[in-house]
RNA sequence: GCCAGAGUGGCGGAAUUGGCAGACGCACUGGAUUCAAAAUCCAGCGAGGUUCACCCCUUGUGCGGGUUCGACUCCCGCCUCUGGCACCA
């Protein structure tokens, strides 16, 4: 660290105070004349401590905000808190503190950190989603969805921990076990609320057209994949199940390969499929099979996230009838068919689908070839794998000889004409499960009455307040269910005793509309003001982490589209431009301890092997081994020897995203204390392109700090001497140094201005400012024109201001400039001053650099060629050779081809 | 497995998208300043060679091919890493 720093500890608080007092970031959304610019940064979860990820996110946003202020726009830069969620509840359970108090304390702590970091926000607009004044409107929005038929209730499985007697979030389940007590998690069906978001699948895909070029391409790609549109056909198979209610009924399947239908030799049902129990009802092995099905359901729910598991099936004895040729195929219950995709039934074509092929080989199901590569004959018995390439139809009745791509269409038309199927499109996107069996969230505003059924809470009765006297430590399906005063209410319709919904909403609901609330955060009678929203939205620039590419950014888009369709908003995409900063990675240290599952005996790491199914065993005897992983802080580790300091235990190092659980987070506090906010902002933007992941290191931070010191010294060295000098450079000839200074200053201005257009290459803009500073130190003393020096200094300070606002504001004042740097207009580059007079052009002979010539910047190609050929070093190279061709790239390069 | 993105000095990264590879910064080395150190300033810094003083030459952007007067950049085939998705019918 530099010992003699510029006095950041004095000037930073001074200017923060000044900005606050003068309302620099206070936005009057109704102010006329200035162009609105809404810059939104993803609001944080109030964990109580800033980390480097926040620092990147908010430093990018801050630079953009300040730049647009300087462009004279009416800038809205709000900040708030995503303050509902699990950690508050965990703190309550573990430490016995009130979630509301815990949250408020964290918010206060983080707000103070953010203010000290120097980021500019309109704090008058601060909001917190856990505040009743906010969640009242989250509830109101739920009711709008409900009234529009977009919110509905159905049974869905949750992760149930039998030992904690509570519902777990997915993130609380590790390898199928409860993170707290390690008992095996069971699926349990509960009635839960859903938003019918799959109806918006196509709208979401179509909306991408508007975002093209303005959102990162990878985010659009990820969303497309998430929505997962696939085109295919619905086929209706008849059911042959004598003695059951299903006999003679139809079973619909979705397939992308209708061309293979003649090759169907079995049918796979998801274990959750409602037909399963009916079909097995009369089976001789009924009990045994149903038990196996139940096991599948359990296993599949748990293993859904795990690697490949073995494909298993149970034959039901019942059959389906092929809609084309009337042939029959047995119905199996399989662990690989998913109830939530398609219809929960998959037609199995082993000859042309690899998964079906493996399943058929395992259970001896026939394989029937219906597509062949042209000029070849496939033998079903000899096949080693499924044939999935295009080909020609065989064994397909009237469709024989047709190319299979054509047959897809023709065969679907055939079943359509017979009323046994149709063209369909399926989406992977599922409806959004919004119920959470949690306390710390917005209560779902529905009351259930025995007589009236589901009754929405009247809007006048909102908010449904969270009770503050809930004991949620003893588990149960929903903490609110234990609070009688909350649950028991009169029915709003008939007045008789009824029960409140006790689930709360997913916190993604809160964040799906917060950008609307910022426009009028204290509005008491409405969620948002449509007129102001229509004027200010879509958000001009949204800045946030790539990790929200699918969930949050899809939910916010759906909310906007729904509110548009319901007539509340004129626009249907919330974020015009999106910028995603990369993730911040850092070395994490861990210790892996292995022990025998049976006895707990310790097993050395190199005696453990991983089996194909992912389970760990001791290599010598195949006994199951469990892994106990402990994360360590850097302080606990000897990072050179990679051992734990306390006992020499070997340690693994890995580079991963900073996170609380891996203890590899770096707090920015120390950096702010040592170097000041300006250094931290500038450094984090200087290390690399902002959209790339970075491996965090503060190795280079001293370099940026040195630069700001040098900048400070350089500019302050001139302030007195130039006190009475203006920036108007007189017409006519300037001396070389003055000219060179101006040139560099205007070139840098062009470079910095360009950096504020996507994709925001701030790192090179800052490098340019470093170059400009060196130029000033080299030439300013020698320059003959004081106005040129002053102009250069003024431009340099303005260009650096979005990155290092406090220093620049101070230097701006010392240079005698008016009113505050962020209220003065962003300068316009003078193209004439930026123009180079002479340029250096490289000369190649046969593509190899042989010489360089310095020529007039306006030189034409012919003259440049002549100069190049006349050059003495070139002449040496040309001796005894014939010039075949001369390539001149205007003002850039000459290449002489010889032989 | 599929889909993205990336691979450039000891390190983070530049290169107007086909035209001087290594801007800017870190680290390192030498020098100035100092009683000495820190800080600061100046200079050097991909590798190899040479008559190491000036020049100059060869080579070099993950690997192997190709297109081109010219390739970090475009095409074909591989390798590695990061991220996303994954019994998706």
Tab-separated table of C-alpha atoms in Angstrom, chain A residues 110-327:
chain	number	residue	atom	x	y	z
A	110	UNK	CA	-25.694	-3.054	4.454
A	111	UNK	CA	-27.165	0.334	3.652
A	112	UNK	CA	-24.383	1.927	5.649
A	113	UNK	CA	-21.791	-0.118	3.739
A	114	UNK	CA	-23.344	0.882	0.440
A	115	UNK	CA	-23.398	4.555	1.333
A	116	UNK	CA	-19.769	4.350	2.394
A	117	UNK	CA	-18.937	2.658	-0.918
A	118	UNK	CA	-20.025	5.863	-2.592
A	119	UNK	CA	-22.645	4.430	-4.963
A	120	UNK	CA	-25.303	6.953	-5.882
A	121	UNK	CA	-28.911	5.994	-5.170
A	122	UNK	CA	-32.153	7.796	-4.640
A	123	UNK	CA	-32.575	6.495	-1.094
A	124	UNK	CA	-35.969	8.207	-0.830
A	125	UNK	CA	-37.224	5.360	-2.997
A	126	UNK	CA	-35.771	2.543	-0.902
A	127	UNK	CA	-38.104	-0.399	-0.567
A	128	UNK	CA	-38.072	-3.718	1.242
A	129	UNK	CA	-40.230	-6.580	0.016
A	130	UNK	CA	-40.899	-7.723	3.585
A	131	UNK	CA	-42.509	-4.390	4.455
A	132	UNK	CA	-46.336	-4.611	4.660
A	133	UNK	CA	-46.556	-1.539	2.422
A	134	UNK	CA	-44.835	-3.597	-0.260
A	135	UNK	CA	-46.182	-7.093	0.242
A	136	UNK	CA	-49.712	-5.765	0.375
A	137	UNK	CA	-49.288	-5.199	-3.354
A	138	UNK	CA	-47.545	-8.503	-3.934
A	139	UNK	CA	-50.750	-9.993	-2.524
A	140	UNK	CA	-52.855	-7.708	-4.701
A	141	UNK	CA	-50.972	-8.940	-7.741
A	142	UNK	CA	-51.621	-12.533	-6.684
A	143	UNK	CA	-55.331	-11.690	-6.659
A	144	UNK	CA	-55.117	-10.196	-10.161
A	145	UNK	CA	-53.562	-13.438	-11.371
A	146	UNK	CA	-56.259	-15.373	-9.514
A	147	UNK	CA	-59.086	-13.362	-11.012
A	148	UNK	CA	-57.625	-13.764	-14.471
A	149	UNK	CA	-57.615	-17.539	-14.001
A	150	UNK	CA	-53.835	-17.614	-13.913
A	151	UNK	CA	-53.461	-18.790	-10.295
A	152	UNK	CA	-54.750	-22.236	-9.417
A	153	UNK	CA	-54.277	-24.925	-6.842
A	154	UNK	CA	-53.194	-28.515	-7.366
A	155	UNK	CA	-51.357	-31.288	-5.590
A	156	UNK	CA	-47.617	-31.253	-5.930
A	157	UNK	CA	-44.816	-33.021	-4.093
A	158	UNK	CA	-42.608	-31.288	-1.534
A	159	UNK	CA	-39.447	-32.476	0.196
A	160	UNK	CA	-40.505	-33.690	3.605
A	161	UNK	CA	-38.011	-34.338	6.357
A	162	UNK	CA	-39.565	-36.952	8.653
A	163	UNK	CA	-37.188	-36.148	11.490
A	164	UNK	CA	-37.439	-32.340	11.479
A	165	UNK	CA	-41.157	-32.687	10.677
A	166	UNK	CA	-40.878	-29.898	8.165
A	167	UNK	CA	-40.862	-29.093	4.459
A	168	UNK	CA	-37.446	-28.429	2.974
A	169	UNK	CA	-36.501	-26.161	0.100
A	170	UNK	CA	-34.569	-27.873	-2.700
A	171	UNK	CA	-31.428	-26.103	-1.569
A	172	UNK	CA	-31.796	-27.638	1.878
A	173	UNK	CA	-31.664	-31.126	0.389
A	174	UNK	CA	-28.252	-32.567	-0.372
A	175	UNK	CA	-27.993	-35.931	-2.118
A	176	UNK	CA	-31.505	-36.756	-1.065
A	177	UNK	CA	-30.869	-35.997	2.588
A	178	UNK	CA	-31.851	-33.169	4.909
A	179	UNK	CA	-28.937	-30.754	5.285
A	180	UNK	CA	-29.583	-30.340	8.981
A	181	UNK	CA	-30.192	-33.862	10.274
A	182	UNK	CA	-29.127	-36.056	7.303
A	183	UNK	CA	-32.307	-38.123	7.325
A	184	UNK	CA	-33.588	-39.268	3.968
A	185	UNK	CA	-36.081	-36.819	2.516
A	186	UNK	CA	-39.471	-38.149	1.421
A	187	UNK	CA	-41.766	-36.748	-1.227
A	188	UNK	CA	-45.121	-35.681	0.171
A	189	UNK	CA	-48.069	-34.395	-1.833
A	190	UNK	CA	-49.559	-31.085	-0.722
A	191	UNK	CA	-52.188	-28.816	-2.266
A	192	UNK	CA	-50.172	-25.905	-3.620
A	193	UNK	CA	-50.655	-22.739	-5.635
A	194	UNK	CA	-49.366	-22.366	-9.176
A	195	UNK	CA	-49.158	-19.548	-11.692
A	196	UNK	CA	-50.164	-20.790	-15.132
A	197	UNK	CA	-46.983	-19.543	-16.647
A	198	UNK	CA	-46.691	-22.274	-19.279
A	199	UNK	CA	-49.444	-20.446	-21.153
A	200	UNK	CA	-46.887	-17.718	-21.731
A	201	UNK	CA	-44.218	-20.022	-23.148
A	202	UNK	CA	-44.668	-18.933	-26.741
A	203	UNK	CA	-45.020	-15.252	-25.776
A	204	UNK	CA	-41.740	-15.475	-23.902
A	205	UNK	CA	-40.017	-16.945	-26.943
A	206	UNK	CA	-41.537	-14.395	-29.309
A	207	UNK	CA	-40.560	-11.555	-26.985
A	208	UNK	CA	-36.906	-12.412	-27.455
A	209	UNK	CA	-37.087	-10.747	-30.870
A	210	UNK	CA	-37.321	-7.374	-29.126
A	211	UNK	CA	-34.328	-8.135	-26.926
A	212	UNK	CA	-32.040	-9.297	-29.683
A	213	UNK	CA	-28.817	-7.317	-29.626
A	214	UNK	CA	-29.782	-5.594	-26.359
A	215	UNK	CA	-29.542	-8.583	-24.053
A	216	UNK	CA	-26.507	-10.846	-23.861
A	217	UNK	CA	-26.981	-13.576	-26.396
A	218	UNK	CA	-26.179	-16.303	-23.910
A	219	UNK	CA	-29.056	-15.200	-21.656
A	220	UNK	CA	-31.502	-15.434	-24.542
A	221	UNK	CA	-30.098	-18.876	-25.418
A	222	UNK	CA	-30.434	-20.069	-21.835
A	223	UNK	CA	-34.036	-18.884	-21.706
A	224	UNK	CA	-34.859	-20.587	-24.999
A	225	UNK	CA	-33.436	-23.812	-23.667
A	226	UNK	CA	-35.297	-23.404	-20.400
A	227	UNK	CA	-38.602	-22.871	-22.203
A	228	UNK	CA	-37.729	-25.858	-24.391
A	229	UNK	CA	-40.135	-25.714	-27.287
A	230	UNK	CA	-40.391	-28.967	-29.214
A	231	UNK	CA	-42.612	-29.729	-32.157
A	232	UNK	CA	-44.199	-33.122	-32.611
A	233	UNK	CA	-47.453	-35.006	-32.560
A	234	UNK	CA	-50.067	-36.254	-30.139
A	235	UNK	CA	-51.017	-39.851	-30.807
A	236	UNK	CA	-53.979	-41.627	-29.243
A	237	UNK	CA	-53.399	-45.285	-28.467
A	238	UNK	CA	-56.255	-47.562	-27.482
A	239	UNK	CA	-56.002	-49.366	-24.138
A	240	UNK	CA	-56.544	-53.129	-23.785
A	241	UNK	CA	-56.930	-53.858	-20.102
A	242	UNK	CA	-59.725	-56.372	-19.688
A	243	UNK	CA	-61.501	-56.173	-16.383
A	244	UNK	CA	-60.418	-52.623	-15.574
A	245	UNK	CA	-62.155	-49.303	-16.041
A	246	UNK	CA	-59.558	-48.309	-18.607
A	247	UNK	CA	-60.332	-51.026	-21.104
A	248	UNK	CA	-61.248	-49.433	-24.419
A	249	UNK	CA	-60.172	-45.958	-23.274
A	250	UNK	CA	-57.391	-44.010	-24.996
A	251	UNK	CA	-53.893	-43.142	-23.861
A	252	UNK	CA	-52.388	-40.030	-25.453
A	253	UNK	CA	-48.681	-39.645	-25.917
A	254	UNK	CA	-46.511	-36.844	-27.151
A	255	UNK	CA	-43.746	-37.730	-29.581
A	256	UNK	CA	-41.270	-35.878	-31.748
A	257	UNK	CA	-40.919	-39.016	-33.867
A	258	UNK	CA	-44.377	-39.944	-35.214
A	259	UNK	CA	-42.503	-41.532	-38.142
A	260	UNK	CA	-41.402	-44.362	-35.863
A	261	UNK	CA	-44.879	-45.297	-34.646
A	262	UNK	CA	-44.936	-48.628	-36.543
A	263	UNK	CA	-41.892	-49.546	-34.444
A	264	UNK	CA	-43.612	-49.136	-31.063
A	265	UNK	CA	-43.094	-52.345	-29.066
A	266	UNK	CA	-43.926	-51.117	-25.577
A	267	UNK	CA	-45.362	-48.149	-23.739
A	268	UNK	CA	-43.706	-46.463	-20.771
A	269	UNK	CA	-45.773	-44.824	-18.040
A	270	UNK	CA	-44.423	-42.524	-15.357
A	271	UNK	CA	-44.760	-44.040	-11.877
A	272	UNK	CA	-46.918	-41.059	-10.925
A	273	UNK	CA	-49.286	-41.615	-13.852
A	274	UNK	CA	-52.908	-41.976	-12.630
A	275	UNK	CA	-53.441	-45.070	-14.802
A	276	UNK	CA	-50.780	-47.067	-12.983
A	277	UNK	CA	-52.854	-48.165	-10.013
A	278	UNK	CA	-55.906	-48.949	-12.118
A	279	UNK	CA	-53.927	-51.116	-14.516
A	280	UNK	CA	-52.288	-53.050	-11.695
A	281	UNK	CA	-55.497	-53.441	-9.690
A	282	UNK	CA	-56.191	-57.019	-10.855
A	283	UNK	CA	-52.627	-58.099	-11.426
A	284	UNK	CA	-51.580	-61.318	-9.679
A	285	UNK	CA	-48.449	-59.608	-8.355
A	286	UNK	CA	-50.386	-56.471	-7.507
A	287	UNK	CA	-48.973	-55.827	-4.043
A	288	UNK	CA	-45.412	-56.528	-4.976
A	289	UNK	CA	-45.631	-54.337	-8.073
A	290	UNK	CA	-47.372	-51.450	-6.352
A	291	UNK	CA	-44.680	-51.467	-3.755
A	292	UNK	CA	-42.064	-51.328	-6.505
A	293	UNK	CA	-43.909	-48.403	-8.076
A	294	UNK	CA	-43.950	-46.596	-4.763
A	295	UNK	CA	-40.224	-47.158	-4.469
A	296	UNK	CA	-39.752	-45.679	-7.913
A	297	UNK	CA	-41.715	-42.622	-6.966
A	298	UNK	CA	-39.584	-42.097	-3.928
A	299	UNK	CA	-36.369	-42.785	-5.706
A	300	UNK	CA	-37.160	-40.660	-8.693
A	301	UNK	CA	-38.077	-37.706	-6.518
A	302	UNK	CA	-34.820	-37.973	-4.650
A	303	UNK	CA	-32.521	-38.934	-7.491
A	304	UNK	CA	-33.952	-36.411	-9.929
A	305	UNK	CA	-30.814	-34.319	-9.519
A	306	UNK	CA	-28.344	-37.175	-9.394
A	307	UNK	CA	-26.386	-38.706	-12.273
A	308	UNK	CA	-27.537	-41.603	-14.410
A	309	UNK	CA	-29.518	-44.185	-12.608
A	310	UNK	CA	-30.397	-47.612	-13.942
A	311	UNK	CA	-33.522	-47.796	-16.104
A	312	UNK	CA	-36.139	-50.018	-14.514
A	313	UNK	CA	-39.573	-51.176	-15.504
A	314	UNK	CA	-42.599	-53.139	-14.267
A	315	UNK	CA	-44.813	-54.911	-16.822
A	316	UNK	CA	-48.520	-54.261	-16.217
A	317	UNK	CA	-49.915	-56.992	-18.485
A	318	UNK	CA	-52.128	-54.384	-20.155
A	319	UNK	CA	-51.539	-53.257	-23.720
A	320	UNK	CA	-51.912	-50.292	-26.029
A	321	UNK	CA	-53.294	-50.529	-29.549
A	322	UNK	CA	-51.263	-48.845	-32.272
A	323	UNK	CA	-53.391	-46.209	-34.048
A	324	UNK	CA	-51.827	-47.174	-37.386
A	325	UNK	CA	-51.868	-50.936	-37.672
A	326	UNK	CA	-53.834	-52.067	-34.629
A	327	UNK	CA	-50.851	-54.022	-33.298
